Amino acid sequence: MSKAATKDSYHHGDLRSALIDTGLRLLAEKEGADISLREVARETGVSATAVYRHFPDKDALLGALAYAGYEKLFDAQDAAAQGQADREKAFRAIGQAYVHFAVANPDLFRLMTNCMPSAADVESGAFPGDNRAGVLLREYIAALLPNGTEWDRGVAAVQALALVHGLAQLVLGGQIPNDPKLIDAVVDQFGSWHDSQT
Amino acid sequence: MSKAATKDSYHHGDLRSALIDTGLRLLAEKEGADISLREVARETGVSATAVYRHFPDKDALLGALAYAGYEKLFDAQDAAAQGQADREKAFRAIGQAYVHFAVANPDLFRLMTNCMPSAADVESGAFPGDNRAGVLLREYIAALLPNGTEWDRGVAAVQALALVHGLAQLVLGGQIPNDPKLIDAVVDQFGSWHDSQT
DNA sequence: GTCGCGATGTTTACACTGTTTACTTACGCA
DNA sequence: TGCGTAAGTAAACAGTGTAAACATCGCGAC
């Protein structure tokens, strides 16, 4: 943002974020078709090789798009959790927000799952692992299983992640109808299972 | 199989299945890299355009590979269910077999999820929806929820699918350690949840 | 002020991809 | 025996990711 707004000059000003912006736009516009480095450059009004001044290769560009996608996802999850009365409802809202985000941004979400940060990435700080959703997940599970071992809590966390992620994937693939009531019911029942275990 | 074994002649004999074989082989060999039509043809010892006599385009070839993958997956699930004492254990074995298959064949599994048969495909008969795993899933859920409505059973089925599919995806992506004990525990606990609800 | 250097662009080129078109081969049936 | 057609080929085209060499601007040191 420091040297932006000089888009007509030889030097672009802030090409890196401009490329990310058009990348996100193309992902939102072109349903199903995957994105090409040259197209992102062309649509930004810049030569293809200019991209290489800001990203080592195409994967890095896609990774940056995925990163931006995760930030949008976390924002949506935060917003969904904000309005909830208690922690349990917030927890469920976060899970539902995950699926709804995937449905609303199918291509971006698919890209995100392809470039998903591994546990190593998060620990090394390359990805923002300290997002509010992750914190809430840990908090919620700790509260649900106060007497549970670390192992039990880990299993519960994995279950929550897998359920929500698999649900999103299946809805996107058309194996499960995109029915908000069904999605909410699946997530809600997962919560009540853990309730019944306390 | 009818006119095979004449691989040295101008006409290949059974090129279609030969292409599928090398496609599966390449998927198993090249970790992470995606497959190219030309490479499949080259590796089969045939020109690239010969592929088009058997598949309308690349997507169709990949679809055939995915189809073959599903058959292997269903076989693995059948085998896993076979040795189990009761239906409940068979149910869990099927779920675990799903994840283990994904871990053992990561690239094939990724391809399968990209070319996943939609509900419409299965109903139209394009994909074998009558696999033993699907039947067992329905049977098992019907037995678990004898008094449940159709809706309840649908929710339970979606939960089972989403949990197992999401688990496979997360393990493949490295977000969850590839720990068989963890995988089994996650699937097992899902079963005990439903047990506690009956 | 101006000068030069490094960051940021561009053009050109290469190997590779999926796909179309036109041509060739050989199998099976009349 | 001959021929139609299914099943192969080679050549060409547009598009891709990327490397190499060249051009342009911005900013700090003299």
mmCIF file of N, CA and C in Angstrom, chain A residues 24 31 48 50 65 75 77 83 88 106 111 115 123-124 132-133 142 152 161 167 178 192 197:
data_model
loop_
_atom_site.group_PDB
_atom_site.id
_atom_site.type_symbol
_atom_site.label_atom_id
_atom_site.label_comp_id
_atom_site.label_asym_id
_atom_site.label_seq_id
_atom_site.Cartn_x
_atom_site.Cartn_y
_atom_site.Cartn_z
ATOM 1 N N LEU A 24 -7.916 -13.817 -7.299
ATOM 2 C CA LEU A 24 -9.146 -14.099 -6.548
ATOM 3 C C LEU A 24 -10.377 -13.801 -7.403
ATOM 4 N N GLU A 31 -16.076 -20.452 -13.281
ATOM 5 C CA GLU A 31 -16.520 -21.625 -12.529
ATOM 6 C C GLU A 31 -15.860 -22.897 -13.058
ATOM 7 N N ALA A 48 3.798 -11.875 -18.582
ATOM 8 C CA ALA A 48 3.745 -13.096 -17.766
ATOM 9 C C ALA A 48 4.955 -13.206 -16.846
ATOM 10 N N ALA A 50 6.694 -11.029 -15.464
ATOM 11 C CA ALA A 50 6.753 -10.067 -14.353
ATOM 12 C C ALA A 50 6.329 -10.743 -13.049
ATOM 13 N N LEU A 65 -2.724 -17.064 -3.114
ATOM 14 C CA LEU A 65 -4.177 -16.990 -3.248
ATOM 15 C C LEU A 65 -4.849 -17.820 -2.148
ATOM 16 N N ASP A 75 -12.059 -14.872 8.715
ATOM 17 C CA ASP A 75 -12.915 -13.719 8.977
ATOM 18 C C ASP A 75 -14.380 -14.144 9.049
ATOM 19 N N GLN A 77 -15.552 -17.051 9.736
ATOM 20 C CA GLN A 77 -15.799 -17.848 10.940
ATOM 21 C C GLN A 77 -15.892 -16.956 12.169
ATOM 22 N N GLY A 83 -21.843 -13.457 16.857
ATOM 23 C CA GLY A 83 -23.204 -13.216 17.291
ATOM 24 C C GLY A 83 -23.809 -14.302 18.172
ATOM 25 N N GLU A 88 -20.934 -23.036 22.972
ATOM 26 C CA GLU A 88 -21.334 -24.189 22.183
ATOM 27 C C GLU A 88 -21.928 -23.757 20.846
ATOM 28 N N PRO A 106 -16.462 -22.011 -4.290
ATOM 29 C CA PRO A 106 -16.033 -23.385 -4.567
ATOM 30 C C PRO A 106 -14.620 -23.490 -5.122
ATOM 31 N N LEU A 111 -8.857 -24.717 -4.352
ATOM 32 C CA LEU A 111 -7.448 -24.312 -4.369
ATOM 33 C C LEU A 111 -6.857 -24.374 -2.965
ATOM 34 N N CYS A 115 -3.564 -26.504 -1.609
ATOM 35 C CA CYS A 115 -2.386 -25.850 -1.049
ATOM 36 C C CYS A 115 -2.488 -25.756 0.464
ATOM 37 N N GLU A 123 3.357 -24.667 12.266
ATOM 38 C CA GLU A 123 4.299 -24.560 13.382
ATOM 39 C C GLU A 123 5.468 -23.644 13.048
ATOM 40 N N SER A 124 5.878 -23.653 11.779
ATOM 41 C CA SER A 124 6.998 -22.801 11.398
ATOM 42 C C SER A 124 6.575 -21.342 11.256
ATOM 43 N N ARG A 132 -8.620 -17.378 15.167
ATOM 44 C CA ARG A 132 -9.617 -17.469 16.237
ATOM 45 C C ARG A 132 -10.371 -18.793 16.181
ATOM 46 N N ALA A 133 -10.627 -19.285 14.993
ATOM 47 C CA ALA A 133 -11.369 -20.536 14.875
ATOM 48 C C ALA A 133 -10.603 -21.682 15.529
ATOM 49 N N ALA A 142 -11.654 -28.547 25.035
ATOM 50 C CA ALA A 142 -11.137 -28.637 26.399
ATOM 51 C C ALA A 142 -12.286 -28.518 27.411
ATOM 52 N N ASP A 152 -7.648 -37.999 24.031
ATOM 53 C CA ASP A 152 -9.081 -37.895 23.785
ATOM 54 C C ASP A 152 -9.420 -36.560 23.112
ATOM 55 N N LEU A 161 -12.715 -31.514 12.769
ATOM 56 C CA LEU A 161 -12.132 -31.024 11.521
ATOM 57 C C LEU A 161 -12.534 -31.905 10.345
ATOM 58 N N LEU A 167 -17.567 -32.798 4.877
ATOM 59 C CA LEU A 167 -18.894 -32.317 4.499
ATOM 60 C C LEU A 167 -18.782 -31.275 3.386
ATOM 61 N N ASN A 178 -26.808 -29.629 -1.652
ATOM 62 C CA ASN A 178 -26.443 -28.390 -0.970
ATOM 63 C C ASN A 178 -27.661 -27.858 -0.220
ATOM 64 N N SER A 192 -24.059 -32.507 19.679
ATOM 65 C CA SER A 192 -24.846 -33.165 20.729
ATOM 66 C C SER A 192 -24.250 -34.510 21.117
ATOM 67 N N GLN A 197 -21.547 -37.117 25.933
ATOM 68 C CA GLN A 197 -20.411 -37.861 26.487
ATOM 69 C C GLN A 197 -19.878 -37.238 27.771
#
